[in-house]
PDB file of C-alpha atoms in Angstrom:
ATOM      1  CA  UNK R   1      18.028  11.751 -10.247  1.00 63.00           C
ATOM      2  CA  UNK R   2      15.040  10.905  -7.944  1.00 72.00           C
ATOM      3  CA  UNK R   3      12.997   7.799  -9.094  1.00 78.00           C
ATOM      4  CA  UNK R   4       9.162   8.447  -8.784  1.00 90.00           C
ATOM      5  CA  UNK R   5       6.321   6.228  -8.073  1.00 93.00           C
ATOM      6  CA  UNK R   6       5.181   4.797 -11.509  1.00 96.00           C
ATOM      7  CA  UNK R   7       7.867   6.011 -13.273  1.00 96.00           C
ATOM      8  CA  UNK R   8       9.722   3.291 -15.362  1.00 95.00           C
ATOM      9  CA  UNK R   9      12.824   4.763 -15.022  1.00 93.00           C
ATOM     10  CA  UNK R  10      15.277   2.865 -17.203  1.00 94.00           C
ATOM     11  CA  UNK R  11      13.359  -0.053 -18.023  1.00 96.00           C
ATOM     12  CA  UNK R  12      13.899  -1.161 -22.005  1.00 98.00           C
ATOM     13  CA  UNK R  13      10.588  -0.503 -24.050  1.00 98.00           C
ATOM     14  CA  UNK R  14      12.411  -1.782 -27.172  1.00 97.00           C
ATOM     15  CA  UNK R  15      10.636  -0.156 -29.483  1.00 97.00           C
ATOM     16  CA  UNK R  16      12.912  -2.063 -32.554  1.00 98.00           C
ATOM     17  CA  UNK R  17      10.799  -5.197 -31.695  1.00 98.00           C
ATOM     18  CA  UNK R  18       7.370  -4.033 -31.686  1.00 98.00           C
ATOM     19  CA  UNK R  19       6.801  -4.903 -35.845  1.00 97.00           C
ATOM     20  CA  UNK R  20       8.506  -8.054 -35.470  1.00 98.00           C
ATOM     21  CA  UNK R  21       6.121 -10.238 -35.359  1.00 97.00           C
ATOM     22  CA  UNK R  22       8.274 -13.671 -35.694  1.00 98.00           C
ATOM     23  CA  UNK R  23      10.068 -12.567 -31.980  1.00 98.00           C
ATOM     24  CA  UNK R  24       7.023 -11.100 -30.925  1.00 98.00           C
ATOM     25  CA  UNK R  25       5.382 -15.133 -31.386  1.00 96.00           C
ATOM     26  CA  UNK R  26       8.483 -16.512 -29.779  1.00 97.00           C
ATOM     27  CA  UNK R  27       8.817 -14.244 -26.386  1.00 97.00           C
ATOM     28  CA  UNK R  28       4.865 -14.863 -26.108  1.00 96.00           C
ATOM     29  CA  UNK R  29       5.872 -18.813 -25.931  1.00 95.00           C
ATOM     30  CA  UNK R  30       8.430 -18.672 -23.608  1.00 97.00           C
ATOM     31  CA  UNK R  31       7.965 -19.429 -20.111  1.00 96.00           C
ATOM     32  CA  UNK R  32      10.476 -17.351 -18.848  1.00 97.00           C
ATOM     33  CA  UNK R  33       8.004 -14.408 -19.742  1.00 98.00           C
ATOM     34  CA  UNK R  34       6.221 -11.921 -18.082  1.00 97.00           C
ATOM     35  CA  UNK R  35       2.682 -11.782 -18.671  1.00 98.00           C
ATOM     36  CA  UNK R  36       0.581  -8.821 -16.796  1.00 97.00           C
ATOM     37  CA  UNK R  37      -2.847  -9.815 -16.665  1.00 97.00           C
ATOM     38  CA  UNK R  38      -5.327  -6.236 -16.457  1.00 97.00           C
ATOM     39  CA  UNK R  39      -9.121  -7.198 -16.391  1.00 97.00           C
ATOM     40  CA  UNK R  40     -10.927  -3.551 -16.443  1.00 97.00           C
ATOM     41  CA  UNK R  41      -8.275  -1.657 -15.671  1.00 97.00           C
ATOM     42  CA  UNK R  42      -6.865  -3.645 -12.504  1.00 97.00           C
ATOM     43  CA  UNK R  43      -4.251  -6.040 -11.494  1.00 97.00           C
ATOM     44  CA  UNK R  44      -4.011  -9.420 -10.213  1.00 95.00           C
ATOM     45  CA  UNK R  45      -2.411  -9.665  -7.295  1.00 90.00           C
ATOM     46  CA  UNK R  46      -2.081 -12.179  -4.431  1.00 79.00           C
ATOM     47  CA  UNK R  47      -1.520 -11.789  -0.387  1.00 57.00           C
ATOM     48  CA  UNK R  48       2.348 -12.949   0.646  1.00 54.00           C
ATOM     49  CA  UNK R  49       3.062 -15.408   3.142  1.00 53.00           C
ATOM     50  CA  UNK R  50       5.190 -14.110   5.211  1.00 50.00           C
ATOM     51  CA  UNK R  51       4.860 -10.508   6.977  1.00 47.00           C
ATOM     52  CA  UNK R  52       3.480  -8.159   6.334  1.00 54.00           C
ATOM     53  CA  UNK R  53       0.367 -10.195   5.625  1.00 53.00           C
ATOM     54  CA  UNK R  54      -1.048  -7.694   4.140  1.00 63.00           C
ATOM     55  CA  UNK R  55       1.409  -6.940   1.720  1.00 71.00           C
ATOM     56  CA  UNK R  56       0.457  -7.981  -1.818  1.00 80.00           C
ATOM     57  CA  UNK R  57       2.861  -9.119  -4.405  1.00 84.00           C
ATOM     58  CA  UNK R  58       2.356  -9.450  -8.397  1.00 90.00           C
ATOM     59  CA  UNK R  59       0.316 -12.700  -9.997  1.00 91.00           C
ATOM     60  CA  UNK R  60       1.728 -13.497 -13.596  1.00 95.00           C
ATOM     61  CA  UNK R  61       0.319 -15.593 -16.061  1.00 93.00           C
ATOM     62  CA  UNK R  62       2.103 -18.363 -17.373  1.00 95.00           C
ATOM     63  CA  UNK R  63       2.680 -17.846 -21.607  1.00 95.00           C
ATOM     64  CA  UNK R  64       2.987 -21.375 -22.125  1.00 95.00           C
ATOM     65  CA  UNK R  65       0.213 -23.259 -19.132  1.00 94.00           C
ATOM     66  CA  UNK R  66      -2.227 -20.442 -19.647  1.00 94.00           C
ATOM     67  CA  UNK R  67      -1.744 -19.964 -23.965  1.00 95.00           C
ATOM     68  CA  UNK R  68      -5.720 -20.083 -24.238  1.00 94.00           C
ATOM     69  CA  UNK R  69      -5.796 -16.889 -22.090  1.00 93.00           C
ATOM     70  CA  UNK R  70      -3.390 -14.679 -24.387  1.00 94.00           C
ATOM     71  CA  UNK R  71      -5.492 -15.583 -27.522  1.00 94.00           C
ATOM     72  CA  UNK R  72      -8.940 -14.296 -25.440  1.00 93.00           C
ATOM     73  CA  UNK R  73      -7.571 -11.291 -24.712  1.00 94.00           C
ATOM     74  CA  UNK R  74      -8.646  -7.812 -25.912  1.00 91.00           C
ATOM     75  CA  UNK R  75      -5.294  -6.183 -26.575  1.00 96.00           C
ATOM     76  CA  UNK R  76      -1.441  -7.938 -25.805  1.00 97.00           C
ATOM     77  CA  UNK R  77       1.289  -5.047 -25.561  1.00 98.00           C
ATOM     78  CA  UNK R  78       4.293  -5.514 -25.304  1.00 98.00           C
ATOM     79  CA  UNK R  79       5.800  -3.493 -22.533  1.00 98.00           C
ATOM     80  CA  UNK R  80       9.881  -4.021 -23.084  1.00 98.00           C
ATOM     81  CA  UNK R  81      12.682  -6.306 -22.321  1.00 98.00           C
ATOM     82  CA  UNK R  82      14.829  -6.392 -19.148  1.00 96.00           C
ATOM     83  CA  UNK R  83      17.564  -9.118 -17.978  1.00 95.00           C
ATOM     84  CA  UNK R  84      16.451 -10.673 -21.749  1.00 96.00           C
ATOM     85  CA  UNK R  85      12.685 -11.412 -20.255  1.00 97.00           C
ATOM     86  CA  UNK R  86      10.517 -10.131 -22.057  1.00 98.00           C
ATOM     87  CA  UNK R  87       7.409  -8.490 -19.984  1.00 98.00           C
ATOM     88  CA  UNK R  88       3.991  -8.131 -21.606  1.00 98.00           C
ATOM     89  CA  UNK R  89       0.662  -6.917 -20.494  1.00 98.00           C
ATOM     90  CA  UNK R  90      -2.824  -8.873 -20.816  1.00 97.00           C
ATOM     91  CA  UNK R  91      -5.730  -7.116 -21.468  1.00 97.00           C
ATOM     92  CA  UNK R  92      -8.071  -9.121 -19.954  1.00 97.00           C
ATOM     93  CA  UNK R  93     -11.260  -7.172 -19.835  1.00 96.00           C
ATOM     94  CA  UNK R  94     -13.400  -9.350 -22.593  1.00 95.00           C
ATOM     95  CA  UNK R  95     -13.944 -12.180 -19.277  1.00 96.00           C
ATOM     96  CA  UNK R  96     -17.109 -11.595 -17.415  1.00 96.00           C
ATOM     97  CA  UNK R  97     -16.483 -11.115 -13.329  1.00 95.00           C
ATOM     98  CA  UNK R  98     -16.923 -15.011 -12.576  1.00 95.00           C
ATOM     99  CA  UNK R  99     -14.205 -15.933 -15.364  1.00 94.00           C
ATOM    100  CA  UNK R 100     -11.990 -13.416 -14.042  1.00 94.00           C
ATOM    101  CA  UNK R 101     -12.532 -14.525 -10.087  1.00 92.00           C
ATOM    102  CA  UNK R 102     -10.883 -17.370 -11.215  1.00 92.00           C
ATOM    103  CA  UNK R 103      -8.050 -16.441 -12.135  1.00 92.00           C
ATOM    104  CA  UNK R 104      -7.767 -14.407  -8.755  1.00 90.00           C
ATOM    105  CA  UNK R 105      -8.188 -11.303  -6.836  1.00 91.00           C
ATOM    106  CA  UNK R 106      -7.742  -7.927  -9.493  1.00 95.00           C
ATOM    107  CA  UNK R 107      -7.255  -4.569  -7.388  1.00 94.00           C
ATOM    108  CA  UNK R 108      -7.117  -1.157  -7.974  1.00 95.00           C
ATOM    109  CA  UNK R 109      -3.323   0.123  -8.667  1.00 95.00           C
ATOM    110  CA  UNK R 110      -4.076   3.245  -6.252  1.00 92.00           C
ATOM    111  CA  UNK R 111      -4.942   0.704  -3.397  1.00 90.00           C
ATOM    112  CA  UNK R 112      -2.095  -1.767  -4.178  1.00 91.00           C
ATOM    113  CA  UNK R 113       0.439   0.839  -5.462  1.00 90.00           C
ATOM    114  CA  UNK R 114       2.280   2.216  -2.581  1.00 89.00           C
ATOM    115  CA  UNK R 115       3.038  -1.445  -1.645  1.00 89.00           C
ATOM    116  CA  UNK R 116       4.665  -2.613  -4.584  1.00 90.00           C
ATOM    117  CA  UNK R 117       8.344  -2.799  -5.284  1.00 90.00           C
ATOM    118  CA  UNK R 118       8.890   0.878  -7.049  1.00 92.00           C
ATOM    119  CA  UNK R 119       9.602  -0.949 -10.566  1.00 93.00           C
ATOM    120  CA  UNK R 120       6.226  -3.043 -10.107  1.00 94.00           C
ATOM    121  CA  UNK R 121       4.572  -0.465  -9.356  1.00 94.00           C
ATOM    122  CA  UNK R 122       5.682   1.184 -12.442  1.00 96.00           C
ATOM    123  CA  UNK R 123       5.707  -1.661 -14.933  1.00 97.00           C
ATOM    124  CA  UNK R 124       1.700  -2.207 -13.946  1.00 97.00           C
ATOM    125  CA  UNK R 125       0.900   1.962 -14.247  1.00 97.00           C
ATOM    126  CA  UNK R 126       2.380   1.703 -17.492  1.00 98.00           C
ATOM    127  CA  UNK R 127       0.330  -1.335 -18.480  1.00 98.00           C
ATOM    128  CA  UNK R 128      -2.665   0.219 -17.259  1.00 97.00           C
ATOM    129  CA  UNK R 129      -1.996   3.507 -19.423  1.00 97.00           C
ATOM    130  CA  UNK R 130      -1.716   1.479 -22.120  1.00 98.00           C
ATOM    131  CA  UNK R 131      -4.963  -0.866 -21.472  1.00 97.00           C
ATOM    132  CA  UNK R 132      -6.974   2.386 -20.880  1.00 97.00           C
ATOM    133  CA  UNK R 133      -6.016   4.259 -24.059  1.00 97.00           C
ATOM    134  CA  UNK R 134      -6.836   1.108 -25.822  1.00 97.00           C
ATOM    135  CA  UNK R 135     -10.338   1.057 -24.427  1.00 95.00           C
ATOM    136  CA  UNK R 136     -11.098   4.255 -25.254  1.00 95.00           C
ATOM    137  CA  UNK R 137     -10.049   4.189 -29.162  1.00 96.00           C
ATOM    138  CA  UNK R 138     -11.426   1.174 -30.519  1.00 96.00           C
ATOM    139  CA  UNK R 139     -13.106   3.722 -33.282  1.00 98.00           C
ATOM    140  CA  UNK R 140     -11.176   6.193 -35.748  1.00 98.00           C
ATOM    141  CA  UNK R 141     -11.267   9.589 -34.131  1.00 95.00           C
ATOM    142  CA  UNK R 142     -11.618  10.638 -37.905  1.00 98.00           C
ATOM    143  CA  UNK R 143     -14.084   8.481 -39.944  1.00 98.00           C
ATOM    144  CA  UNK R 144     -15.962   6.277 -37.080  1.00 98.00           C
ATOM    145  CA  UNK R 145     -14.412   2.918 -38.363  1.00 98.00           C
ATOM    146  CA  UNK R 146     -13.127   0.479 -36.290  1.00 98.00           C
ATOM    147  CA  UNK R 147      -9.245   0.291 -35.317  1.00 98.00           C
ATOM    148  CA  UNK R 148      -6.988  -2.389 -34.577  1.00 98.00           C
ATOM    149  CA  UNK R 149      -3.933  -2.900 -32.616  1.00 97.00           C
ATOM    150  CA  UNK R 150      -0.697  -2.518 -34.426  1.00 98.00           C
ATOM    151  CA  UNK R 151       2.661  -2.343 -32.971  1.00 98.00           C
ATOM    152  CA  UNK R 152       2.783  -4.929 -30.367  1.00 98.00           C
ATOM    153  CA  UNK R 153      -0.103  -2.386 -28.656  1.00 98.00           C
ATOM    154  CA  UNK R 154       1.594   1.015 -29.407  1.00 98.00           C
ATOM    155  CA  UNK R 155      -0.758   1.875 -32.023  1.00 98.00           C
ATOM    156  CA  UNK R 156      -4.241   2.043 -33.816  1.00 98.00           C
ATOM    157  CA  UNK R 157      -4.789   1.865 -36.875  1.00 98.00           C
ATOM    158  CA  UNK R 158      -8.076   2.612 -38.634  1.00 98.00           C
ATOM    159  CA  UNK R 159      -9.532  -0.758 -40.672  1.00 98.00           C
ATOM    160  CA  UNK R 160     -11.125   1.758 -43.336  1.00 98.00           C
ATOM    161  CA  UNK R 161      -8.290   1.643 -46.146  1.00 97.00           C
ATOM    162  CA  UNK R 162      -9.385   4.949 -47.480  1.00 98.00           C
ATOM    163  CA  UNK R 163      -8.582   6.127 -44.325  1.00 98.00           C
ATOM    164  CA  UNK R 164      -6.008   4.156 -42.398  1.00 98.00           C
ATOM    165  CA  UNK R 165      -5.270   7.067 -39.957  1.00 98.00           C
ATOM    166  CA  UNK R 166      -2.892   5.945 -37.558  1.00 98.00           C
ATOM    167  CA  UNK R 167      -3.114   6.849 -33.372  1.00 97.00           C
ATOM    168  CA  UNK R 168      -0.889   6.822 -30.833  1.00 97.00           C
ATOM    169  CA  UNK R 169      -0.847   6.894 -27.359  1.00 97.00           C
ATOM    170  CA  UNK R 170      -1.475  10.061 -25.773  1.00 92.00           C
ATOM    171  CA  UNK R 171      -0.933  11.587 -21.960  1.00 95.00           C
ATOM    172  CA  UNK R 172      -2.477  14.914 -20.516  1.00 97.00           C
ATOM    173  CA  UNK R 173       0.352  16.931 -19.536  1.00 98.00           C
ATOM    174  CA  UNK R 174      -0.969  18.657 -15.759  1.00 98.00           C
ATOM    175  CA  UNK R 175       1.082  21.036 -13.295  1.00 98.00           C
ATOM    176  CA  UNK R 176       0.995  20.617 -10.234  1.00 98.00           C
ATOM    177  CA  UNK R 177       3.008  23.499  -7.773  1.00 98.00           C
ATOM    178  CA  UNK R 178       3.781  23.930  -4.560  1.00 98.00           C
ATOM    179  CA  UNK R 179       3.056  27.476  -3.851  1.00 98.00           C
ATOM    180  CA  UNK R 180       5.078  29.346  -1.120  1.00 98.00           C
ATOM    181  CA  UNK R 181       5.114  32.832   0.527  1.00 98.00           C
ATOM    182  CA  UNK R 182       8.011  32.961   3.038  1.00 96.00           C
ATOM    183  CA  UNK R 183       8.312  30.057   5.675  1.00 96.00           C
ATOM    184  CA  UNK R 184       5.215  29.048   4.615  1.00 98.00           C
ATOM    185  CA  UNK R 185       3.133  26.940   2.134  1.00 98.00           C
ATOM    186  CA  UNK R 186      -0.032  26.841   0.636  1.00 98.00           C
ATOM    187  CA  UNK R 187      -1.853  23.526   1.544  1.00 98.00           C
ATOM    188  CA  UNK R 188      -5.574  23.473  -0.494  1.00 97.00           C
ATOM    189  CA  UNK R 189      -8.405  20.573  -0.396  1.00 95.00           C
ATOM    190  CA  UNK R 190     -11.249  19.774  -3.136  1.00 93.00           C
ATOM    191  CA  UNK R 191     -14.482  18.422  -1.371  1.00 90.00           C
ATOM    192  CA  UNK R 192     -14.071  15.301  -3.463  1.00 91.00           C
ATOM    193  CA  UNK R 193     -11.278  14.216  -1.668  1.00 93.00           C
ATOM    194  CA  UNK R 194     -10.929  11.527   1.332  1.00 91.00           C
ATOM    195  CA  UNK R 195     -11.724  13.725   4.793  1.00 94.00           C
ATOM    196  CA  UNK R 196      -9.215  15.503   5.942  1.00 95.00           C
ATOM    197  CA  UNK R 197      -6.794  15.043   2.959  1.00 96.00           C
ATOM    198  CA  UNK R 198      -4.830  18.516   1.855  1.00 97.00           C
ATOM    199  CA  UNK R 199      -2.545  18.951  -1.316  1.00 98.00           C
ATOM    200  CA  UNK R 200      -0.738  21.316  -3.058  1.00 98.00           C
ATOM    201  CA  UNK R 201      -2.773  22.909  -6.030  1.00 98.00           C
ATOM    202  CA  UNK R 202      -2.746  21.079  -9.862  1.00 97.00           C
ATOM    203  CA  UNK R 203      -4.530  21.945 -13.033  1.00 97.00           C
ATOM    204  CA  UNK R 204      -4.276  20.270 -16.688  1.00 97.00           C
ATOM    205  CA  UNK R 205      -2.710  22.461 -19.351  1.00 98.00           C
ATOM    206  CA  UNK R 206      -4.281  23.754 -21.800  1.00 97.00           C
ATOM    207  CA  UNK R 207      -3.425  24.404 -25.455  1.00 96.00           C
ATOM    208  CA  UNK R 208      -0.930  27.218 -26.304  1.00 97.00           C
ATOM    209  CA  UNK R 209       0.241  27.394 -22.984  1.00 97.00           C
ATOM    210  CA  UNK R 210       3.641  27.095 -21.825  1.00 98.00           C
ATOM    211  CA  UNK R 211       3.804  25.125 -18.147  1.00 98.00           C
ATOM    212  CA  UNK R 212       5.278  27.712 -16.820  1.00 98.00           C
ATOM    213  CA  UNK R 213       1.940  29.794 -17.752  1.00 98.00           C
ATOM    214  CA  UNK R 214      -0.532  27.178 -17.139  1.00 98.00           C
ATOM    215  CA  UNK R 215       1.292  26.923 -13.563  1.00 98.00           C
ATOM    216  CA  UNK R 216       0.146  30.635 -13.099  1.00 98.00           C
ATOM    217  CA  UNK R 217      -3.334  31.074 -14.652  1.00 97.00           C
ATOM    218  CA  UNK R 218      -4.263  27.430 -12.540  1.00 96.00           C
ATOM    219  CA  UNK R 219      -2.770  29.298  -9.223  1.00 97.00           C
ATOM    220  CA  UNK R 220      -4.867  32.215 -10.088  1.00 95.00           C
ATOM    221  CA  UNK R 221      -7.756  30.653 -11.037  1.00 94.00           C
ATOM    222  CA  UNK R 222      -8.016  28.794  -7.575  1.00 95.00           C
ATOM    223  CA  UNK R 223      -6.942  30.858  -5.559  1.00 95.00           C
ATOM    224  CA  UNK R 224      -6.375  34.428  -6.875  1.00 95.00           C
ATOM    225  CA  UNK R 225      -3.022  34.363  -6.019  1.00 96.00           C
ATOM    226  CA  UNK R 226       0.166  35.899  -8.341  1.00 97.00           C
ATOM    227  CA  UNK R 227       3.330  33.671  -8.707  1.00 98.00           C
ATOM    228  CA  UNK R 228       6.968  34.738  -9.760  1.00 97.00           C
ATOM    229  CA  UNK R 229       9.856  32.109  -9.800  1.00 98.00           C
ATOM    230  CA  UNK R 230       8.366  29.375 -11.047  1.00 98.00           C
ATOM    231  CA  UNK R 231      10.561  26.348 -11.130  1.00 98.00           C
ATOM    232  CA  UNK R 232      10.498  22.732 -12.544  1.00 98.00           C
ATOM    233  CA  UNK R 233      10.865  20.526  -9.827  1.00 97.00           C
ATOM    234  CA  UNK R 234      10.268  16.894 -11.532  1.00 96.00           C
ATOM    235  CA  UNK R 235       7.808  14.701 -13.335  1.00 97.00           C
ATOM    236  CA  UNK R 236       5.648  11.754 -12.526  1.00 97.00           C
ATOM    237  CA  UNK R 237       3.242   9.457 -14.861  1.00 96.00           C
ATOM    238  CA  UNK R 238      -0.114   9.210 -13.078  1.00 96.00           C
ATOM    239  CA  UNK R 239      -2.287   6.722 -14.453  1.00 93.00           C
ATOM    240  CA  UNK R 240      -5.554   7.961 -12.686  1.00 93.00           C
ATOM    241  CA  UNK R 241      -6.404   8.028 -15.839  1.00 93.00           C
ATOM    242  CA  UNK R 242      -4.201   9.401 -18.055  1.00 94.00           C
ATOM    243  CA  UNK R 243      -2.190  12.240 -16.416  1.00 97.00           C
ATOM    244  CA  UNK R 244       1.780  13.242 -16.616  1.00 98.00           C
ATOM    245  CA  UNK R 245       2.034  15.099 -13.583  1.00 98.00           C
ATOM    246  CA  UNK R 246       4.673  17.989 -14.449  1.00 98.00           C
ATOM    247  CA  UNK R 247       5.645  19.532 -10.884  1.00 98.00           C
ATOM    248  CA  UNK R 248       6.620  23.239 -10.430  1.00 98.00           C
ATOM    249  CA  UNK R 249       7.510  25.701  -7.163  1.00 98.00           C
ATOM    250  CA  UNK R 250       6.276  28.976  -6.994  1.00 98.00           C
ATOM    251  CA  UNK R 251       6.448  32.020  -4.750  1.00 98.00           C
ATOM    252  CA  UNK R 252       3.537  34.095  -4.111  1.00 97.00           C
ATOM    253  CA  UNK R 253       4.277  37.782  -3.223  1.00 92.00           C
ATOM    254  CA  UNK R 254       1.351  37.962  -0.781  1.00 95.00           C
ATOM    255  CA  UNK R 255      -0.564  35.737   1.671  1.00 96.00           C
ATOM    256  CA  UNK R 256      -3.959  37.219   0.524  1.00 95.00           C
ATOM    257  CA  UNK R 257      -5.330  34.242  -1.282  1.00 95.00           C
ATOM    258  CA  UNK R 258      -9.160  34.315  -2.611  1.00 93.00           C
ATOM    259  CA  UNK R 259     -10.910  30.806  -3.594  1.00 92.00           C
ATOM    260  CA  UNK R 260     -11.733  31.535  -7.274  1.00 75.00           C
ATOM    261  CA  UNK R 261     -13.960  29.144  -9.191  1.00 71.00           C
ATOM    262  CA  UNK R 262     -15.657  26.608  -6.582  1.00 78.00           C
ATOM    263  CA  UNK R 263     -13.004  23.615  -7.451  1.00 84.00           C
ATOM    264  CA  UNK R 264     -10.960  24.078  -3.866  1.00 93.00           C
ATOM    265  CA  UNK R 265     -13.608  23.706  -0.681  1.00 94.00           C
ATOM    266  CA  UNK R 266     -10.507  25.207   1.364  1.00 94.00           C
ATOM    267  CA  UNK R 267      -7.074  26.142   1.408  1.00 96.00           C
ATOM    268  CA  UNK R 268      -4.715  27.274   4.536  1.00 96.00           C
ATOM    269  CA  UNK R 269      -1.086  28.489   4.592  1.00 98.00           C
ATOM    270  CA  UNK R 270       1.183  26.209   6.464  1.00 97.00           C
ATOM    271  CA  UNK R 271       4.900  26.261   8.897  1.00 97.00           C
ATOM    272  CA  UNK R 272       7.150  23.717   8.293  1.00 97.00           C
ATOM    273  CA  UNK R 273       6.414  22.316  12.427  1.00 97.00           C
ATOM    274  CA  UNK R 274       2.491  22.032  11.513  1.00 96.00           C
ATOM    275  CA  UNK R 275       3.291  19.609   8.640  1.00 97.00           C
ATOM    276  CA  UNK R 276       5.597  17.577  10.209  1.00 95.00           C
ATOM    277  CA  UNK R 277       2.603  17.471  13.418  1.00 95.00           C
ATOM    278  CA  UNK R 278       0.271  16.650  11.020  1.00 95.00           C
ATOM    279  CA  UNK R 279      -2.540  14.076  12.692  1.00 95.00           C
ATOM    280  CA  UNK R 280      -3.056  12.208   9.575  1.00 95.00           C
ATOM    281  CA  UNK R 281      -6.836  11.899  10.569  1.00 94.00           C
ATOM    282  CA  UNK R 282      -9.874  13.503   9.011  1.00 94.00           C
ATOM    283  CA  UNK R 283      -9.218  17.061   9.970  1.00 94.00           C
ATOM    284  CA  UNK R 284      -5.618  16.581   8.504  1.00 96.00           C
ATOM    285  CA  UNK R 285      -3.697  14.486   6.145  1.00 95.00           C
ATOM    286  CA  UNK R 286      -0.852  14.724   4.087  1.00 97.00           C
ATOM    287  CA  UNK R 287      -1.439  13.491   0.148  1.00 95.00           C
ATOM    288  CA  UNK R 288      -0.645   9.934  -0.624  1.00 92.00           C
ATOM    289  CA  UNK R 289       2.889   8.630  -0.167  1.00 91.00           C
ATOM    290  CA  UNK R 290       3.187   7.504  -3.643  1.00 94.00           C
ATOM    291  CA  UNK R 291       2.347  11.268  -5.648  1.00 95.00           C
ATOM    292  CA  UNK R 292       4.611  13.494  -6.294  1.00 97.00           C
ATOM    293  CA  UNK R 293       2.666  16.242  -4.348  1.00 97.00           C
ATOM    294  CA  UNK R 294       4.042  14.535  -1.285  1.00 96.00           C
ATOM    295  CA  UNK R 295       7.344  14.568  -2.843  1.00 96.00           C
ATOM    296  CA  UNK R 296       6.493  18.420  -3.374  1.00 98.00           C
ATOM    297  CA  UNK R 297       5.640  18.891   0.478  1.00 98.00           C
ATOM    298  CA  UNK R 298       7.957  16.677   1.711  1.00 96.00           C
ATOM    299  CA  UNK R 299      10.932  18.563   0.182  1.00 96.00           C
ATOM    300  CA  UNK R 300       9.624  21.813   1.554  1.00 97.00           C
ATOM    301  CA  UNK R 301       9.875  20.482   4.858  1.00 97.00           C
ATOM    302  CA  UNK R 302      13.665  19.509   4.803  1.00 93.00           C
ATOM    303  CA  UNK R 303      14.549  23.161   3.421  1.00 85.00           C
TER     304      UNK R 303
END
């Protein structure tokens, strides 16, 4: 089984000790710990000293040294348990910019991402899921009361008792295909994009749709096309913000492909030799290394 960017792959969430509370104190007191500090949705991370300079590495905070830290913060989650460490991520967002300068640099995960150690990489995406779900439901979807954490982070709960509704974590499921038509694929670009950069195509799903039909109607809907043989392909959390990417082939009977609804700027059908020339410059690039739409492509290409 292929391990993808940001997935956590095997990694023990242990769920059993989220409502303990007593182990819950203890693993946040011992030093042998992993704390995740996330201030606004980034990471800290500091340069290593030997080469590649500019390859970062992780920055944890110390649960014992740095206790007055992990009673300031917004939200603590618990992530899981691995080698018996525990690993737990900091919501750190309630320090202003100066306060959080000092603890060190904070990037972006899509910057730092692709340089990370895959389980990193992962273990941070998955706090980051987590931190941003959090920041987005402090209020009851229901009554408009405040919520608080519950669960070691895996839940709200609303503080009105006549209502107490109870949320949970949620991910929008997307497709994302790689659409084919003989020896050659469909490469597409939205003007949003860095210059140059080309994809396959990807659409959210919508309710009452099977992925198999949301992988057609978004195929359609860009680009006018008709699909047959759809097939799952694999799966990839994508925490930019909230995404599951859900990845799909397809085979389009015809080459005749119409730009639909204004979302693609331009699309192109592709041989296997004009990928693998690809300048990686602003009239051409390949998607990032760490998506599974390169995985997509890149499979293609070894057919």
């Amino acid at each position: 089984m292929q391990t993808y960017f940001y997935a956590t792959g095997d990694f023990d969430r242990s769920a059993e000790h989220r409502e303990d509370q007593t182990w819950l104190r203890a693993r946040l007191s011992d030093p042998n710990s992993r704390v995740y500090p996330v201030w606004r949705l980034r990471h800290l991370v500091q340069p290593q000293k030997i080469q590649p300079a500019d390859m970062p590495q992780l920055r944890l905070i110390d649960p014992v040294a740095q206790a007055d830290l992990i009673a300031r913060a917004e939200t603590v989650i618990l992530l899981g348990v691995e080698g018996g460490i525990a690993h737990f991520a900091l919501d750190l967002s309630v320090l202003d910019e100066n306060a959080a300068m000092e603890l060190g640099d904070f990037q972006e995960l899509r910057g730092i991402g692709p340089l990370l150690p895959q389980r990193d990489g992962a273990l941070l995406a998955y706090a980051r899921g987590l931190a941003y779900w959090h920041q987005r439901h402090r209020y009851c979807g229901v009554c408009g009361a405040p919520t608080e954490v519950k669960a070691a982070g895996h839940q709200r709960q609303c503080t009105d008792r006549n209502c107490a509704t109870v949320q949970f974590p949620r991910t929008d499921p997307a497709v994302i295909m790689r659409v084919t038509c003989g020896n050659r694929i469909l490469m597409a670009r939205q003007g949003m994009w860095a210059p140059g950069m080309h994809s396959v195509l990807a659409g959210f799903v919508e309710p009452g749709e099977s992925l198999e039909d949301a992988v057609a109607r978004e195929v359609f809907e860009e680009v006018g096309l008709r699909v047959h043989n759809i097939r799952y392909f694999g799966s990839q959390p994508w925490p930019f913000p909230a995404s599951l990417m859900l990845g799909f082939t397809a085979e389009a009977s015809n080459e005749a492909f119409d730009l639909q609804d204004g979302e693609i700027e331009s699309a192109r059908w592709m041989s296997r030799m004009e990928l693998l020339n690809s300048p990686e410059d602003e009239t051409f690039r390949l998607p990032r290394a760490d998506s599974i739409s390169r995985r997509l492509i890149e499979d293609w290409v070894k057919l």
